[in-house]
Amino acid sequence: MGAIARGVGNLLRSKPRTLVCVTLFGLVLSLFVLLAQAALAAREQVATLEARVRTLIELREAGAFGTGGFGGDKPVGEEAFTLQTLEKVRRIRSAKHLARVDEYVYKPLIDPSRKNAYAMIIGLRPGAALRAIGEVDYENAKIIAGRAPRPDDEHAFVAVVGRLFAEQRLGIDNPQATLLEERKLVLDGQDFRLVGIYSTGNDFGDNHVFIPIEAFRATFNPGDKLSKIFVTLDSVAHVEQAVQELKQIEEADVVTTPEAVSTARTTLAGLSLATALGAVLLFGVAATLVVFVMVLAVRERYAEIGTLKALGASNLEVVVQFIAESATLCALGGLGALALVVPLSWATSYALAMPLTPGAWTAASIVVAATLFAGLGCVYPVARALQLSPVEALRKA
Amino acid sequence: MSEPASDKPQEPVVLLAQVTKFYRKGAQEVRALDGIDLRIEPPGMVAIVGPSGSGKSSLLHMIGAMDRPTGGEIVVANRRLAALGDADLTAFRRQTVGFVFQTFNLIPNLTALENVMLPMEFNGVDKRERGRRALVLLERVGLRARATHRPGELSGGEQQRVAIARALANDPPLVLADEPTGNLDSKTGQLIYELLEEIARERTVIVVTHAEPLAQRAKRVIHIQDGRLVQ
């Protein structure tokens, strides 16, 4: 029986104690990994919010309201919110901080014979976000069949329609089972080839048609008119300055982040901090637990250390025995943590309202953390094993 | 023509010259050993007797390289212990000395056989050979049938016999026993005396003891008091 086998076997001396230690360690380890994951997830969500919302500024025609930009429409030739406005946006003093500028032009499509009469045709640059007009806000449309408009569709007559539009106006009940390329729709006498179907999750948002802005202009002749301009800044730090400059454009109203987003950010940042602190605390608890168990193991076995040394065991053999014991304890704790992490992640996701899906990263974190704790657990035994002479160890027993 | 063996001065297995060991207990200095000169020739049993705290165990620990003296010279089996580093002292203990403790000091989660195999493992003996030799040693102390039992399943006398078998594992020229019958009743102690006496026929056994019957079996009795040998 080698030193490693003896070290592993030492854990079986008191099975109830080992079981309690392993269970406790597994629980603390899994919670530590989950909270660390939650802290990172919260930080990621904050970053996403900052990147996607706080840095996003909407410009609509002065006096227009709602996501549809109603109330601001003027006859062709008299419109104020136009391609010239777009040029003004691109020339503001903070122009170098404009990460992206997307222009959209809308045309309502009202057909009282349909169950859902109101639809909107939206012209956009291929590659821009499919911002469907939702019930209360813009909805991010998700392609469920086919594809979104591509850069090479710039001058093509192609269309992406909403799920409801496809169902009610094109007779497509099963988007995934339909050969889209063979389907056409006619807008103002112009044939458009159907290339994709999207969904937002609600009927109002799923009743629009996205087409390339050049095809929109060629079909509907809106002149230089624009409905919306979305500006994305390169950083939150530049939003305030850019907003001030954009407000100088007379024909545009500047809509910035609603207060709710700011609150969400604060909440998420608080959650991130709390979970990070919780993770640090649990790290300390897990480390203390392992170190305590190993200190106890050494103090209980001074006589044994002395005996082993008296029988001719080298320091290395004594050290390897304790390392094996600590590593086995942490490995068993790690296995316990792997078993506990799935139900605990469901509970944590539910409690924190944050998607936490245990995966390879979680397993890897548990392995790394368990290894780290095993190393910490070895420090005291190794130090004592190297310091004590056989007679000192026997005398301490 | 060579000299007859009997006339040749015998090489000592233990030689101590002016050995001292001082401990510090708080502000006080304790003289555990104070200028010990000792020469022990092989084989046979030598008993060290003396009152509690007289330095008997300290002397045994010095001879067994379990501790280093404060001063003086110790030579055991022709090895000058002061010249050996820690790693060499470890090797010395495993090859030259076998220890028997008052409280047996068997490893509780190992079987009797595994306990006896342990010093051979430290000495690099291969597993099959150490198993074979351990069984022979357990046979010798009358415990072959108990080879797979753990210490908790053995009586005090049986545990001490396993400890004696363990002390002989690497066939050392010197066996050191510290109060080997101190935790046993007189009848069981008697068995241990006989076993140690038998072992002492082929090697040197130094026994620290309070037990008069055991001391009487020794070829030589060394008295120690206040860290000094008493003639």
XYZ file of C-alpha atoms in Angstrom:
628
model
C 0.000 0.000 0.000
C 1.711 3.194 -1.157
C 1.601 6.657 0.360
C -1.179 7.719 -2.039
C -3.349 4.708 -1.166
C -2.746 5.327 2.543
C -3.749 8.978 2.139
C -6.940 8.040 0.295
C -7.652 5.321 2.871
C -7.281 7.792 5.724
C -10.575 9.371 4.694
C -12.331 6.098 5.475
C -11.230 6.118 9.114
C -14.305 8.100 10.071
C -16.874 7.657 7.351
C -19.571 9.872 8.941
C -17.084 12.713 9.349
C -15.878 12.351 5.777
C -19.463 12.244 4.518
C -20.346 15.442 6.387
C -17.166 17.188 5.210
C -17.633 16.107 1.582
C -21.307 17.134 1.560
C -20.570 20.499 3.142
C -17.619 21.110 0.870
C -19.609 20.063 -2.211
C -22.450 22.384 -1.262
C -20.171 25.343 -0.608
C -18.139 24.640 -3.741
C -21.207 24.416 -5.983
C -22.659 27.607 -4.494
C -19.316 29.341 -4.920
C -19.126 28.379 -8.596
C -22.765 29.320 -9.176
C -22.405 32.707 -7.522
C -19.201 33.376 -9.440
C -21.114 32.464 -12.598
C -24.038 34.663 -11.552
C -21.675 37.567 -10.892
C -20.177 37.179 -14.359
C -23.623 36.795 -15.942
C -24.821 39.966 -14.213
C -21.740 41.841 -15.373
C -22.340 40.555 -18.880
C -25.934 41.727 -18.752
C -24.830 45.142 -17.548
C -22.337 45.288 -20.396
C -25.037 44.229 -22.866
C -27.380 46.866 -21.518
C -24.711 49.514 -21.789
C -23.681 48.420 -25.241
C -27.147 47.975 -26.688
C -29.341 50.377 -24.837
C -27.400 53.072 -23.106
C -25.367 53.728 -26.222
C -28.424 53.672 -28.491
C -30.127 56.942 -29.384
C -33.282 57.171 -31.451
C -34.035 60.158 -33.675
C -37.508 60.701 -35.071
C -39.156 63.549 -36.943
C -39.831 66.481 -34.602
C -43.365 66.169 -33.258
C -43.793 62.516 -34.246
C -44.717 60.037 -31.553
C -44.601 56.313 -30.795
C -42.478 53.626 -32.271
C -44.318 54.072 -35.574
C -43.320 57.753 -35.751
C -46.895 58.859 -36.275
C -48.017 62.452 -36.581
C -44.932 63.736 -38.275
C -45.639 62.728 -41.856
C -45.587 65.533 -44.396
C -46.187 65.370 -48.137
C -43.260 64.360 -50.298
C -41.078 67.413 -50.902
C -42.117 69.088 -47.660
C -40.706 66.545 -45.289
C -38.081 67.785 -42.853
C -36.656 64.510 -41.455
C -34.657 63.340 -44.477
C -31.374 62.080 -45.849
C -30.033 65.568 -45.108
C -30.775 64.926 -41.452
C -28.743 61.765 -41.768
C -25.835 63.786 -43.102
C -26.170 66.248 -40.197
C -26.006 63.321 -37.775
C -22.843 62.079 -39.414
C -21.251 65.500 -39.101
C -21.777 66.163 -35.386
C -18.665 66.998 -33.372
C -18.736 63.573 -31.694
C -18.948 61.856 -35.089
C -15.853 59.771 -34.398
C -17.764 58.120 -31.547
C -20.620 56.988 -33.772
C -20.258 53.240 -33.876
C -23.261 52.786 -36.151
C -25.951 54.866 -37.822
C -29.014 53.113 -39.262
C -31.767 54.819 -41.159
C -35.290 53.455 -41.564
C -38.260 54.577 -43.612
C -41.783 53.318 -42.950
C -44.978 53.023 -44.932
C -48.196 51.799 -43.365
C -50.003 49.028 -45.243
C -53.622 49.009 -44.234
C -55.988 46.373 -45.551
C -59.376 46.468 -43.757
C -60.302 43.098 -45.287
C -57.664 41.417 -43.166
C -58.169 40.309 -39.597
C -55.075 42.237 -38.570
C -55.520 45.213 -40.856
C -52.530 47.297 -39.870
C -49.094 46.344 -41.150
C -45.947 48.361 -41.777
C -43.444 48.190 -44.578
C -39.999 49.067 -43.264
C -37.105 50.012 -45.525
C -33.656 49.508 -44.018
C -30.045 49.066 -45.013
C -29.313 45.317 -45.244
C -27.364 44.443 -42.115
C -29.251 46.874 -39.869
C -31.222 45.425 -36.931
C -34.733 44.187 -37.801
C -36.512 46.590 -35.438
C -40.123 45.522 -35.635
C -42.635 47.939 -34.225
C -44.104 46.152 -31.240
C -47.038 46.708 -28.962
C -45.148 49.020 -26.602
C -41.609 49.196 -27.927
C -39.315 47.962 -30.684
C -39.029 44.230 -30.824
C -35.949 42.413 -31.927
C -37.131 40.188 -34.713
C -35.725 36.684 -34.840
C -35.493 34.905 -38.170
C -37.446 31.630 -37.997
C -37.164 30.646 -41.665
C -34.882 31.733 -44.508
C -32.603 34.663 -43.814
C -32.316 38.384 -43.087
C -31.462 40.890 -45.845
C -27.749 40.682 -46.726
C -25.371 43.417 -47.917
C -25.616 42.067 -51.481
C -29.403 42.665 -51.315
C -28.757 46.441 -51.315
C -30.600 46.982 -54.626
C -32.576 43.720 -54.726
C -36.349 43.433 -54.442
C -36.387 41.001 -51.565
C -38.534 40.924 -48.452
C -38.556 39.470 -44.958
C -42.035 39.249 -43.486
C -43.427 38.654 -40.020
C -44.956 35.316 -39.017
C -48.505 36.756 -38.882
C -48.095 38.604 -42.170
C -46.928 35.364 -43.807
C -49.823 33.442 -42.372
C -52.635 35.877 -43.073
C -51.500 37.569 -46.258
C -49.340 34.929 -47.937
C -51.051 31.786 -46.690
C -47.869 30.335 -45.142
C -48.871 28.305 -42.113
C -45.630 26.458 -41.660
C -42.668 28.754 -42.399
C -40.030 26.060 -41.891
C -41.691 23.733 -44.388
C -42.144 26.373 -47.104
C -39.794 26.966 -50.023
C -39.548 30.717 -49.545
C -37.627 31.446 -52.748
C -40.662 30.339 -54.716
C -42.949 32.773 -52.925
C -43.536 36.372 -53.956
C -45.399 39.307 -52.569
C -46.540 42.374 -54.417
C -46.120 45.795 -52.852
C -47.503 48.772 -54.769
C -47.366 46.764 -57.997
C -43.743 45.708 -57.484
C -42.853 42.008 -57.092
C -40.702 41.167 -54.056
C -39.033 37.793 -53.590
C -39.633 36.383 -50.120
C -36.289 35.434 -48.489
C -37.150 35.174 -44.803
C -39.782 35.047 -42.075
C -39.242 36.462 -38.591
C -41.027 36.380 -35.289
C -41.047 38.704 -32.292
C -43.360 36.664 -30.129
C -46.391 38.933 -30.495
C -48.884 39.446 -33.292
C -48.478 43.207 -33.665
C -44.728 42.907 -34.082
C -45.141 40.001 -36.498
C -47.185 41.924 -39.046
C -44.443 43.882 -40.835
C -42.392 43.630 -43.986
C -38.683 44.494 -44.098
C -37.249 45.403 -47.481
C -33.928 47.020 -48.535
C -34.190 50.804 -48.340
C -33.199 51.288 -51.999
C -35.988 48.922 -53.095
C -38.341 50.867 -50.799
C -37.383 54.148 -52.455
C -37.721 52.678 -55.948
C -41.144 51.248 -55.133
C -42.812 53.898 -53.005
C -40.963 57.082 -54.093
C -40.812 58.672 -50.629
C -38.308 61.283 -51.801
C -35.599 61.931 -49.206
C -37.982 61.157 -46.359
C -36.772 59.082 -43.377
C -38.863 57.770 -40.468
C -36.210 56.896 -37.916
C -32.497 57.155 -37.417
C -30.844 54.975 -34.783
C -27.429 56.046 -33.582
C -25.181 53.714 -31.598
C -22.274 55.299 -29.720
C -18.998 53.538 -29.122
C -19.254 54.006 -25.358
C -21.659 55.117 -22.645
C -19.184 57.838 -21.780
C -19.946 59.654 -25.059
C -23.732 59.409 -24.965
C -24.398 62.614 -23.047
C -22.232 64.765 -25.303
C -23.650 63.200 -28.472
C -27.234 63.715 -27.268
C -26.514 67.398 -26.673
C -25.132 67.742 -30.191
C -27.987 65.761 -31.810
C -30.542 67.972 -30.066
C -29.161 70.858 -32.131
C -30.745 69.264 -35.214
C -34.037 71.138 -35.389
C -36.078 68.671 -37.411
C -35.322 65.746 -35.071
C -36.526 64.699 -31.649
C -33.880 62.799 -29.688
C -35.140 59.889 -27.632
C -32.678 58.521 -25.091
C -32.684 55.617 -22.695
C -35.736 55.483 -20.470
C -35.296 55.668 -16.737
C -36.255 52.006 -16.417
C -33.101 50.953 -18.187
C -30.997 53.002 -15.849
C -32.772 51.356 -12.922
C -32.261 47.922 -14.441
C -28.599 48.695 -14.849
C -28.286 49.804 -11.232
C -30.126 46.693 -10.078
C -27.986 44.408 -12.196
C -24.807 46.123 -11.056
C -25.945 45.687 -7.441
C -26.732 42.052 -8.103
C -23.355 41.563 -9.741
C -21.613 43.073 -6.721
C -23.681 41.040 -4.259
C -23.049 37.775 -6.095
C -19.349 38.585 -6.417
C -19.123 39.287 -2.684
C -21.082 36.106 -1.992
C -18.657 34.153 -4.170
C -15.664 35.624 -2.319
C -17.292 34.760 1.011
C -18.008 31.192 -0.101
C -14.443 30.875 -1.381
C -13.283 31.784 2.113
C -15.710 29.326 3.715
C -14.638 26.480 1.405
C -10.941 27.222 1.953
C -11.448 27.390 5.737
C -13.362 24.122 5.704
C -10.664 22.222 3.802
C -7.812 23.756 5.804
C -9.643 23.042 9.085
C -10.246 19.396 8.166
C -6.603 18.936 7.196
C -5.268 20.734 10.299
C -7.470 18.459 12.385
C -6.192 15.416 10.483
C -2.581 16.379 11.191
C -3.145 17.217 14.856
C -4.971 13.939 15.409
C -2.161 12.025 13.806
C 0.994 13.442 15.305
C 1.775 10.010 16.794
C 1.304 8.443 13.400
C 3.591 10.968 11.723
C 6.202 10.267 14.411
C 5.798 6.515 13.974
C 6.084 6.696 10.189
C 9.239 8.776 10.503
C 10.647 6.422 13.134
C 10.025 3.507 10.766
C 12.012 5.301 8.071
C 9.380 7.144 6.051
C 10.901 10.095 4.246
C 9.364 13.550 4.475
C 8.188 13.077 0.892
C 6.256 9.924 1.781
C 4.498 11.647 4.691
C 3.767 14.712 2.556
C 2.412 12.649 -0.365
C 0.084 10.865 2.051
C -1.460 14.146 3.222
C -1.588 15.574 -0.299
C -3.458 12.445 -1.437
C -5.856 12.836 1.491
C -6.511 16.502 0.762
C -6.840 15.871 -2.991
C -9.284 12.992 -2.442
C -11.371 15.063 -0.036
C -11.555 17.887 -2.584
C -12.169 15.502 -5.499
C -15.105 13.932 -3.628
C -16.336 17.429 -2.761
C -15.970 18.355 -6.435
C -18.067 15.346 -7.470
C -20.660 16.364 -4.901
C -20.593 19.896 -6.288
C -21.096 18.586 -9.827
C -24.144 16.658 -8.640
C -25.545 19.641 -6.748
C -24.801 22.327 -9.295
C -27.686 21.448 -11.653
C -30.560 21.706 -9.132
C -28.874 24.665 -7.451
C -28.500 26.496 -10.758
C -32.238 26.089 -11.384
C -32.976 27.482 -7.938
C -30.486 30.344 -8.389
C -31.832 31.170 -11.858
C -35.305 31.310 -10.394
C -34.276 33.379 -7.374
C -32.116 35.854 -9.277
C -34.199 35.839 -12.468
C -31.008 35.308 -14.401
C -30.293 32.571 -16.931
C -27.658 30.255 -15.391
C -27.071 27.143 -17.402
C -24.425 24.808 -15.994
C -22.115 23.582 -18.708
C -18.494 22.773 -19.446
C -17.441 26.102 -17.948
C -19.156 25.233 -14.669
C -17.567 21.790 -14.535
C -14.161 23.277 -15.350
C -14.623 25.895 -12.609
C -15.421 23.193 -10.073
C -12.333 21.209 -11.081
C -10.097 24.292 -10.875
C -11.592 25.423 -7.547
C -11.367 21.916 -6.030
C -7.709 21.683 -7.121
C -7.009 25.077 -5.601
C -8.658 24.091 -2.320
C -6.764 20.783 -2.285
C -3.554 22.790 -2.628
C -4.577 25.103 0.210
C -5.480 22.098 2.340
C -1.972 20.682 1.903
C -0.058 23.719 3.106
C -0.309 23.041 6.855
C 0.283 19.250 6.691
C 3.270 19.726 4.395
C 4.750 22.410 6.656
C 4.277 20.267 9.778
C 5.518 17.078 8.141
C 8.703 18.836 7.056
C 9.272 20.574 10.403
C 8.663 17.771 12.889
C 11.372 15.333 13.911
C 10.075 11.847 14.800
C 10.526 12.423 18.506
C 8.817 15.834 18.386
C 5.826 14.315 16.595
C 5.603 11.483 19.154
C 5.929 13.898 22.041
C 3.089 16.108 20.679
C 0.717 13.148 20.408
C 48.145 -17.182 11.352
C 45.077 -15.351 12.459
C 44.090 -14.659 16.043
C 41.291 -16.752 17.572
C 37.882 -14.981 17.291
C 37.373 -14.947 21.042
C 40.524 -12.858 21.619
C 39.580 -10.234 19.019
C 38.076 -7.071 20.605
C 34.427 -7.026 19.554
C 33.136 -4.109 17.453
C 30.455 -2.233 19.465
C 27.023 -1.833 17.880
C 26.427 1.311 19.990
C 29.089 3.721 21.139
C 28.307 6.981 22.953
C 30.943 9.453 24.081
C 30.053 12.390 26.328
C 26.538 12.646 24.905
C 24.421 15.499 26.260
C 20.883 16.573 25.500
C 19.456 19.773 26.882
C 15.858 20.896 26.423
C 14.484 24.308 27.072
C 11.223 24.304 29.018
C 10.211 27.949 29.171
C 13.062 29.788 30.834
C 14.380 26.607 32.409
C 17.019 24.352 30.861
C 16.403 20.637 31.364
C 19.432 18.314 31.185
C 17.892 15.086 29.854
C 21.284 13.497 29.203
C 24.436 14.727 30.854
C 27.733 13.318 29.616
C 26.758 9.747 28.756
C 29.557 7.321 27.822
C 28.269 3.935 26.737
C 29.471 0.969 24.743
C 27.193 -1.951 23.813
C 28.455 -5.040 22.000
C 26.196 -7.322 19.946
C 24.187 -9.459 20.324
C 21.940 -9.735 23.377
C 19.439 -7.805 25.388
C 20.451 -4.683 27.286
C 18.024 -3.095 29.715
C 18.013 0.579 30.577
C 16.329 1.192 33.903
C 15.754 4.248 35.995
C 13.054 6.374 37.548
C 10.604 8.437 35.493
C 12.218 11.487 33.914
C 15.721 10.070 34.378
C 16.502 10.260 30.650
C 15.895 6.607 29.623
C 13.682 7.409 26.636
C 15.880 10.338 25.594
C 18.861 7.982 25.522
C 16.907 5.499 23.410
C 15.835 8.243 20.983
C 19.459 9.394 20.571
C 20.641 5.856 19.819
C 17.788 5.398 17.348
C 18.517 8.700 15.517
C 15.054 9.964 16.377
C 16.592 13.088 17.855
C 19.947 14.838 17.703
C 22.121 15.321 20.802
C 23.175 18.746 22.012
C 26.756 17.512 22.281
C 28.947 14.429 22.172
C 29.402 11.636 19.677
C 27.106 8.736 18.801
C 28.219 5.846 16.614
C 25.694 3.120 15.809
C 26.520 0.156 13.574
C 29.684 1.963 12.531
C 27.793 5.096 11.444
C 28.659 8.459 13.035
C 25.185 9.956 13.418
C 26.428 13.549 13.657
C 27.826 13.225 10.130
C 24.472 12.225 8.649
C 22.017 14.702 7.127
C 18.251 14.388 7.638
C 17.737 12.151 4.591
C 20.610 9.877 5.652
C 19.222 9.678 9.183
C 15.875 8.581 7.717
C 17.642 5.872 5.706
C 19.627 4.915 8.821
C 16.441 4.478 10.860
C 14.784 2.324 8.231
C 17.809 0.033 7.700
C 19.582 -0.129 11.041
C 16.982 0.262 13.766
C 13.638 -1.316 14.601
C 11.364 0.481 17.085
C 8.872 -0.989 19.538
C 6.720 1.563 21.365
C 4.866 1.325 24.671
C 1.551 2.223 22.971
C 2.284 -0.084 19.982
C 1.735 2.764 17.489
C 0.265 0.578 14.764
C -1.449 2.401 11.912
C -5.136 1.851 12.763
C -6.574 1.544 9.263
C -3.937 -0.927 8.051
C -4.100 -4.665 8.675
C -1.463 -6.462 10.769
C 0.165 -7.632 7.535
C 0.187 -4.108 6.031
C 1.651 -2.699 9.247
C 4.514 -5.177 9.097
C 5.041 -4.462 5.390
C 5.305 -0.707 5.971
C 9.039 -0.392 6.869
C 9.887 -2.648 3.914
C 7.897 -0.352 1.615
C 9.943 2.605 2.868
C 13.076 0.513 2.197
C 12.094 -0.153 -1.424
C 11.373 -3.882 -1.096
C 9.026 -5.027 -3.866
C 5.428 -5.725 -2.931
C 5.410 -9.513 -3.393
C 8.612 -9.934 -1.355
C 7.425 -7.697 1.460
C 4.164 -9.641 1.663
C 6.068 -12.913 1.874
C 8.488 -11.608 4.516
C 5.714 -10.013 6.572
C 3.855 -13.331 6.715
C 7.037 -15.106 7.888
C 7.464 -12.491 10.634
C 3.829 -12.763 11.720
C 4.284 -16.537 11.828
C 7.314 -16.015 14.044
C 5.311 -13.943 16.550
C 2.413 -16.415 16.327
C -0.027 -14.134 14.514
C -0.157 -15.430 10.965
C -3.844 -16.239 11.386
C -4.502 -12.624 12.361
C -2.703 -11.117 9.339
C -5.816 -9.509 7.890
C -7.034 -8.063 11.169
C -6.813 -4.381 11.922
C -5.246 -3.197 15.214
C -8.679 -2.449 16.667
C -9.524 -6.129 16.299
C -6.411 -7.305 18.172
C -5.670 -7.487 21.900
C -2.908 -5.355 23.431
C -0.491 -8.292 23.493
C -1.259 -9.154 19.882
C -0.745 -5.544 18.835
C 2.634 -5.484 20.550
C 3.634 -8.716 18.818
C 2.675 -7.145 15.473
C 4.793 -4.122 16.463
C 7.740 -6.446 17.213
C 7.286 -8.146 13.832
C 7.244 -4.680 12.249
C 10.462 -3.752 14.069
C 12.149 -6.801 12.506
C 10.826 -6.101 8.994
C 14.070 -4.799 7.517
C 16.188 -7.227 9.585
C 17.937 -4.441 11.555
C 20.989 -5.195 13.729
C 19.447 -3.127 16.531
C 15.952 -3.186 18.055
C 14.940 -0.422 20.469
C 11.959 -1.018 22.720
C 10.518 1.741 24.887
C 8.525 0.240 27.799
C 7.258 -2.605 25.578
C 5.184 -4.145 28.368
C 4.075 -0.891 29.971
C 0.513 -1.184 28.598
C 0.156 -4.934 29.074
C -0.848 -7.203 31.944
C 1.889 -9.351 33.528
C 0.902 -12.536 31.740
C 0.918 -10.913 28.329
C 4.101 -9.085 29.292
C 5.720 -12.443 29.957
C 5.077 -13.477 26.347
C 6.639 -10.270 25.097
C 9.721 -10.804 27.317
C 10.186 -14.246 25.795
C 9.805 -12.908 22.305
C 12.328 -10.121 22.876
C 14.702 -12.585 24.504
C 14.479 -14.846 21.472
C 15.087 -11.913 19.122
C 18.087 -10.846 21.202
C 19.869 -14.122 20.400
C 20.656 -12.896 16.907
C 20.836 -9.093 17.317
C 21.049 -6.376 19.923
C 17.850 -5.415 21.708
C 17.911 -2.367 23.958
C 14.891 -2.160 26.220
C 13.836 0.769 28.347
C 11.766 -0.684 31.160
C 10.386 -0.325 34.629
C 9.648 -4.069 34.708
C 12.084 -5.896 36.956
C 11.381 -9.345 35.401
C 12.316 -8.039 31.977
C 15.479 -6.348 33.264
C 16.508 -9.629 34.887
C 16.466 -11.350 31.505
C 18.960 -8.831 30.077
C 22.644 -9.708 29.737
C 23.368 -6.202 30.951
C 21.415 -3.647 32.919
C 22.242 0.049 32.611
C 21.006 2.327 35.372
C 20.341 5.956 34.620
C 19.439 8.768 36.978
C 19.192 12.512 36.337
C 20.604 12.014 32.854
C 23.730 10.193 34.059
C 24.679 6.532 34.066
C 24.895 5.078 37.531
C 27.594 2.404 38.014
